[in-house]
XYZ file of C-alpha atoms in Angstrom:
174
model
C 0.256 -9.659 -6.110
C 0.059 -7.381 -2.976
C 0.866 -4.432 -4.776
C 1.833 -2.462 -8.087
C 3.460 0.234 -9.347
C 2.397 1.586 -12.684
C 4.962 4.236 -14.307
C 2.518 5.454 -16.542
C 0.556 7.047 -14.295
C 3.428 7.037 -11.404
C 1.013 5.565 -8.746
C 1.378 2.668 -6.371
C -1.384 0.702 -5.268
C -1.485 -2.532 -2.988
C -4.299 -4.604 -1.275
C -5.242 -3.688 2.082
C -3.842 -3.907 5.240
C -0.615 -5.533 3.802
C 2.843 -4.758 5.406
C 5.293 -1.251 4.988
C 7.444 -3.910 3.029
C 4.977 -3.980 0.107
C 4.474 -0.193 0.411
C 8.583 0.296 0.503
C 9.036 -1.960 -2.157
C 6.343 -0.360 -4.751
C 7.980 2.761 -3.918
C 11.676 1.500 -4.707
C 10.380 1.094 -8.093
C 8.362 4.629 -8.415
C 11.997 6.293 -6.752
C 14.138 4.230 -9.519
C 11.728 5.571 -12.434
C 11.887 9.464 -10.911
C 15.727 9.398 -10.615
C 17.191 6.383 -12.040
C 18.279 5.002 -8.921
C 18.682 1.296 -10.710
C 20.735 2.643 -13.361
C 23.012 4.943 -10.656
C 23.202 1.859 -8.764
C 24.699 -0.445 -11.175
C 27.010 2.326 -12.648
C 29.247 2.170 -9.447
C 32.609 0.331 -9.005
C 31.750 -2.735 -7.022
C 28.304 -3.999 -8.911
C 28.937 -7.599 -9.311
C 29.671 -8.138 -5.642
C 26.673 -6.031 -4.767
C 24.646 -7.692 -7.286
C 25.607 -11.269 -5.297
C 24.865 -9.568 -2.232
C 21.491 -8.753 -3.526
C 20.578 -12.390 -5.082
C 21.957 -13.859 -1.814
C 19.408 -11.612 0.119
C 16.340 -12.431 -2.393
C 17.295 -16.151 -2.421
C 17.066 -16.120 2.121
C 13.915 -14.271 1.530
C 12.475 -17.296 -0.582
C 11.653 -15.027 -3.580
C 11.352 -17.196 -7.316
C 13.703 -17.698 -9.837
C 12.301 -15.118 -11.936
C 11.882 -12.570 -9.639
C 15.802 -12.638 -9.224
C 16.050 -12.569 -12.817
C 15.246 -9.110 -13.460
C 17.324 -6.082 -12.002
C 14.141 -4.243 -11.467
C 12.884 -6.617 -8.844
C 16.755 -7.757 -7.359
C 16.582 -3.687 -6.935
C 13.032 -3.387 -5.026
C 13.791 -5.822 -2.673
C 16.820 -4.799 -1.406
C 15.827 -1.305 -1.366
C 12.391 -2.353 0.386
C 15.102 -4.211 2.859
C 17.257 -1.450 3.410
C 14.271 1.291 4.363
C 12.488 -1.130 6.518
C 15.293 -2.933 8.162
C 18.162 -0.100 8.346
C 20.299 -2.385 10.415
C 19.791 -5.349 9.652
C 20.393 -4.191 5.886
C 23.649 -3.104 7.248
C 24.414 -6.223 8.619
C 22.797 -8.530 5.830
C 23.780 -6.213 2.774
C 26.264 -3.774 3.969
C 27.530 -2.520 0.312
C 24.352 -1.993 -0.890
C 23.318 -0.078 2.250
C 26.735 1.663 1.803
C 25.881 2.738 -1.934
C 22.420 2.989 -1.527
C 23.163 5.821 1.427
C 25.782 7.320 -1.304
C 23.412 7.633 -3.869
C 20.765 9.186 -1.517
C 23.111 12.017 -0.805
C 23.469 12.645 -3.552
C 19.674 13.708 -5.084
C 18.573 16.302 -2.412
C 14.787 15.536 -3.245
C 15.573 11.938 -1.697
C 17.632 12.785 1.614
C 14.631 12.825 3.978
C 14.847 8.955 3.094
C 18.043 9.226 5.592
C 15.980 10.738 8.255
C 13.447 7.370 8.375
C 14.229 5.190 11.464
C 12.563 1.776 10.872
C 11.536 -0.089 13.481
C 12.299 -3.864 12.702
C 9.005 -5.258 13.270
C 5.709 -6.546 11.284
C 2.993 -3.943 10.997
C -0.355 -4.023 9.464
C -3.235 -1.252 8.966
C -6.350 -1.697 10.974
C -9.469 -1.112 10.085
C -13.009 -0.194 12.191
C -16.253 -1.774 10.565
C -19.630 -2.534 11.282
C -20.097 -5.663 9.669
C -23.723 -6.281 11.300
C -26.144 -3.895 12.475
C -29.481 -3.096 13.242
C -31.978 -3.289 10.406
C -32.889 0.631 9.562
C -35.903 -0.535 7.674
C -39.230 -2.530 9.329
C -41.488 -5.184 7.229
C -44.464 -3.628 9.019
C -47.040 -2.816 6.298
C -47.872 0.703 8.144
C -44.521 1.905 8.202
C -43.467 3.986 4.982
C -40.078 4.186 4.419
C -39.486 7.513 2.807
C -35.895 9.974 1.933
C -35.617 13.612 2.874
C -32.426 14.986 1.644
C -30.884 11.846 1.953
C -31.908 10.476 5.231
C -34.594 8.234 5.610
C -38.549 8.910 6.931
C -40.944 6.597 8.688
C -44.330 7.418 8.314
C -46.660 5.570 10.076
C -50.313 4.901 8.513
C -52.689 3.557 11.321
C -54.807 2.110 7.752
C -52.573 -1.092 6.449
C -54.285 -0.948 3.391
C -54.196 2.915 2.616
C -50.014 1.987 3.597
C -49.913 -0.996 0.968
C -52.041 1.745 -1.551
C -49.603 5.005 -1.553
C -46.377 2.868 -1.027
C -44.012 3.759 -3.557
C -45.496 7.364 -3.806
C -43.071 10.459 -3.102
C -43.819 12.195 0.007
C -45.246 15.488 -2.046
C -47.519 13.793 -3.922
C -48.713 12.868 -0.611
């Protein structure tokens, strides 16, 4: 599962660095709870051919059997289709694109949506880490390693053994 949307709490969440289609696709679902998108979309005159459109879209895609059993899911893909791939949603699903942009217009709160211009390619977050890096910290018997407001303080002690002694010991009691 890449990601989730959880109505009870109305958040999204997904695993990192997958693609805008898992992001558009958890936020199909959070739109549909808000405003009923699901239920507006099925209301409308021409649902069964949409609804074929929609399983013949999920079934190119490769999705399961039971993912195109539920409306929910036949829903978040196309709609995950049709934000990411404007054109090619007209092209591959244009009466859903057609109603979808209908219904759009018609919640004000959800005509920004119109204003998106996808960019039909595969994108991924990047991320900056250090995965090794110098040791902060020395096995040298001498060296203390203290905190100061946070930060850490080497104290040298010339005497190993008077080290090995107070190690351990805050640096006030010292």
């Amino acid at each position: 599962r890449l990601g989730a949307y959880y109505p009870g709490t109305k958040t999204i969440t997904r695993k990192f660095g997958t693609p805008r289609e898992t992001l558009s696709h958890e936020t199909a679902h959070f739109f549909d709870d808000k405003f009923g998108l699901k239920k507006r979309f099925y209301k409308r005159g021409e649902t069964k051919a949409v609804a074929e459109e929609m399983l013949e879209h999920m079934k190119l895609s490769g999705e399961s059997e039971n993912r195109m059993k539920k409306p929910e899911e036949r829903f978040a893909d196309s709609f995950e289709w049709w934000l990411t791939h404007r054109d090619l949603a007209k092209r591959d699903m244009p009466l859903f694109s057609k109603e979808m942009r209908k219904i759009i217009e018609e919640i004000p709160e959800l005509q920004p949506i119109l204003k998106i211009e996808p960019t039909p390619r595969f994108t991924l977050e990047e991320m900056e880490s250090t995965i090794f890096a110098r040791q902060q910290f020395t096995n040298d018997p001498k060296i203390l390693t203290m905190r100061e407001k946070g930060r850490p303080v080497y104290i040298k002690i010339d005497d190993p053994h008077l080290a090995i002694a107070i190690r351990g010991v805050g640096r006030e009691k010292l």
